[in-house]
mmCIF file of C-alpha atoms in Angstrom:
data_model
loop_
_atom_site.group_PDB
_atom_site.id
_atom_site.type_symbol
_atom_site.label_atom_id
_atom_site.label_comp_id
_atom_site.label_asym_id
_atom_site.label_seq_id
_atom_site.Cartn_x
_atom_site.Cartn_y
_atom_site.Cartn_z
ATOM 1 C CA LYS Q 1 173.679 50.029 157.322
ATOM 2 C CA THR Q 2 170.459 48.175 157.977
ATOM 3 C CA LEU Q 3 169.865 44.669 156.672
ATOM 4 C CA ILE Q 4 167.218 44.935 153.971
ATOM 5 C CA TYR Q 5 165.278 41.748 154.715
ATOM 6 C CA GLU Q 6 165.707 41.629 158.486
ATOM 7 C CA GLN Q 7 163.259 44.504 158.883
ATOM 8 C CA VAL Q 8 160.903 43.812 155.982
ATOM 9 C CA SER Q 9 157.440 45.014 157.011
ATOM 10 C CA GLU Q 10 153.954 43.598 156.662
ATOM 11 C CA LEU Q 11 153.105 46.503 154.345
ATOM 12 C CA SER Q 12 156.041 45.855 152.024
ATOM 13 C CA CYS Q 13 155.149 42.151 151.978
ATOM 14 C CA TYR Q 14 151.561 43.072 151.131
ATOM 15 C CA PHE Q 15 152.843 44.851 148.017
ATOM 16 C CA LEU Q 16 155.277 42.029 147.230
ATOM 17 C CA ASN Q 17 152.373 39.584 147.413
ATOM 18 C CA LYS Q 18 150.301 41.813 145.110
ATOM 19 C CA ALA Q 19 153.183 41.967 142.616
ATOM 20 C CA ASP Q 20 153.560 38.201 142.937
ATOM 21 C CA GLU Q 21 149.871 37.747 142.096
ATOM 22 C CA GLU Q 22 150.525 39.696 138.894
ATOM 23 C CA VAL Q 23 153.553 37.521 138.108
ATOM 24 C CA GLN Q 24 151.467 34.386 138.609
ATOM 25 C CA ALA Q 25 148.745 35.809 136.327
ATOM 26 C CA ILE Q 26 151.397 36.519 133.673
ATOM 27 C CA LYS Q 27 152.732 32.979 134.092
ATOM 28 C CA ILE Q 28 149.273 31.497 133.561
ATOM 29 C CA ALA Q 29 148.635 33.663 130.488
ATOM 30 C CA VAL Q 30 152.005 32.876 128.892
ATOM 31 C CA ALA Q 31 151.603 29.153 129.594
ATOM 32 C CA ARG Q 32 148.098 29.177 128.125
ATOM 33 C CA GLU Q 33 149.141 31.078 124.981
ATOM 34 C CA THR Q 34 152.397 29.239 124.307
ATOM 35 C CA GLY Q 35 151.901 25.830 125.874
ATOM 36 C CA THR Q 36 155.125 26.347 127.814
ATOM 37 C CA ASP Q 37 155.432 24.496 131.113
ATOM 38 C CA LEU Q 38 155.975 27.232 133.686
ATOM 39 C CA SER Q 39 155.133 25.143 136.741
ATOM 40 C CA ALA Q 40 158.564 25.970 138.210
ATOM 41 C CA VAL Q 41 157.620 29.662 138.405
ATOM 42 C CA TRP Q 42 156.526 29.393 142.010
ATOM 43 C CA PRO Q 43 154.833 32.042 144.134
ATOM 44 C CA LEU Q 44 157.394 34.031 146.178
ATOM 45 C CA ARG Q 45 156.797 32.329 149.514
ATOM 46 C CA ILE Q 46 157.016 28.864 147.938
ATOM 47 C CA ASN Q 47 160.075 29.986 145.946
ATOM 48 C CA GLN Q 48 161.832 30.884 149.194
ATOM 49 C CA LYS Q 49 161.374 27.345 150.497
ATOM 50 C CA MET Q 50 162.091 25.579 147.190
ATOM 51 C CA ILE Q 51 165.275 27.519 146.408
ATOM 52 C CA TYR Q 52 166.677 28.148 149.877
ATOM 53 C CA GLY Q 53 165.363 25.068 151.729
ATOM 54 C CA ASN Q 54 166.501 24.873 155.340
ATOM 55 C CA THR Q 55 168.116 28.316 155.258
ATOM 56 C CA VAL Q 56 164.565 29.675 155.649
ATOM 57 C CA GLY Q 57 163.720 29.420 159.330
ATOM 58 C CA ASN Q 58 159.980 30.085 159.082
ATOM 59 C CA ASN Q 59 157.965 29.894 155.853
ATOM 60 C CA ARG Q 60 154.444 30.461 157.248
ATOM 61 C CA THR Q 61 154.220 33.894 155.592
ATOM 62 C CA LEU Q 62 156.297 35.743 153.020
ATOM 63 C CA MET Q 63 157.398 38.255 155.669
ATOM 64 C CA LEU Q 64 158.639 35.497 157.969
ATOM 65 C CA ALA Q 65 160.329 33.673 155.087
ATOM 66 C CA LEU Q 66 162.226 36.827 154.093
ATOM 67 C CA ARG Q 67 163.119 37.769 157.669
ATOM 68 C CA THR Q 68 164.373 34.289 158.587
ATOM 69 C CA ASN Q 69 166.221 33.430 155.350
ATOM 70 C CA ARG Q 70 169.842 33.114 156.479
ATOM 71 C CA ALA Q 71 171.017 33.486 152.861
ATOM 72 C CA TYR Q 72 169.987 37.151 153.147
ATOM 73 C CA ASN Q 73 171.917 37.817 156.382
ATOM 74 C CA ASP Q 74 174.507 40.089 154.754
ATOM 75 C CA ILE Q 75 172.327 41.982 152.267
ATOM 76 C CA ARG Q 76 172.193 45.635 153.295
ATOM 77 C CA THR Q 77 169.772 48.326 152.184
ATOM 78 C CA PRO Q 78 170.639 49.754 148.746
ATOM 79 C CA LEU Q 79 171.690 53.141 150.127
ATOM 80 C CA LYS Q 80 174.926 55.048 150.527
ATOM 81 C CA ALA Q 81 175.868 58.224 152.342
ATOM 82 C CA ALA Q 82 175.038 61.320 150.316
ATOM 83 C CA ILE Q 83 177.299 64.325 149.977
ATOM 84 C CA GLY Q 84 175.982 66.881 152.427
ATOM 85 C CA GLY Q 85 174.408 64.272 154.683
ATOM 86 C CA GLY Q 86 171.588 61.808 154.467
ATOM 87 C CA PHE Q 87 171.396 58.894 152.082
ATOM 88 C CA GLU Q 88 170.892 58.240 148.383
ATOM 89 C CA PRO Q 89 170.368 55.104 146.283
ATOM 90 C CA ASP Q 90 173.484 53.012 145.736
ATOM 91 C CA TYR Q 91 173.027 51.986 142.107
ATOM 92 C CA SER Q 92 175.943 49.534 142.340
ATOM 93 C CA HIS Q 93 173.974 47.506 144.926
ATOM 94 C CA ARG Q 94 172.863 44.048 143.773
ATOM 95 C CA PHE Q 95 169.221 45.173 143.988
ATOM 96 C CA PHE Q 96 169.791 47.609 141.107
ATOM 97 C CA ALA Q 97 172.521 45.622 139.335
ATOM 98 C CA GLU Q 98 170.815 42.194 139.413
ATOM 99 C CA ASP Q 99 167.314 42.076 140.877
ATOM 100 C CA MET Q 100 165.833 44.905 138.816
ATOM 101 C CA PRO Q 101 167.283 44.191 135.335
ATOM 102 C CA PHE Q 102 167.067 40.397 135.569
ATOM 103 C CA GLY Q 103 163.757 40.223 137.407
ATOM 104 C CA LEU Q 104 161.331 43.092 137.496
ATOM 105 C CA VAL Q 105 162.270 44.649 134.153
ATOM 106 C CA ILE Q 106 161.880 41.321 132.335
ATOM 107 C CA LEU Q 107 158.519 40.682 133.981
ATOM 108 C CA ARG Q 108 157.340 44.176 133.053
ATOM 109 C CA ASP Q 109 158.352 43.622 129.437
ATOM 110 C CA ILE Q 110 156.617 40.245 129.267
ATOM 111 C CA ALA Q 111 153.441 41.712 130.748
#
């Protein structure tokens, strides 16, 4: 299986950055409406450095931060072999079990 972040592309990082811009806009709107201090909701590239520190080898761009984050060394693509050949989503993978329900779904609901 391929490592998911080792081969992250410029195109996928473009879309991650666009999604991150939306998250930052949501953060600003929620902070403005509620007065809540959300300054710790950092942009993705900054988050990589703040959370993972020296495990990120190169933080000049989001793509480089993801590719060089040693904490991601063992995270494989969320796929499994399909009956009859090929691949299908592995819904037990942490991407579906953790990242989606505790990240993207919450952000979608807040928006």
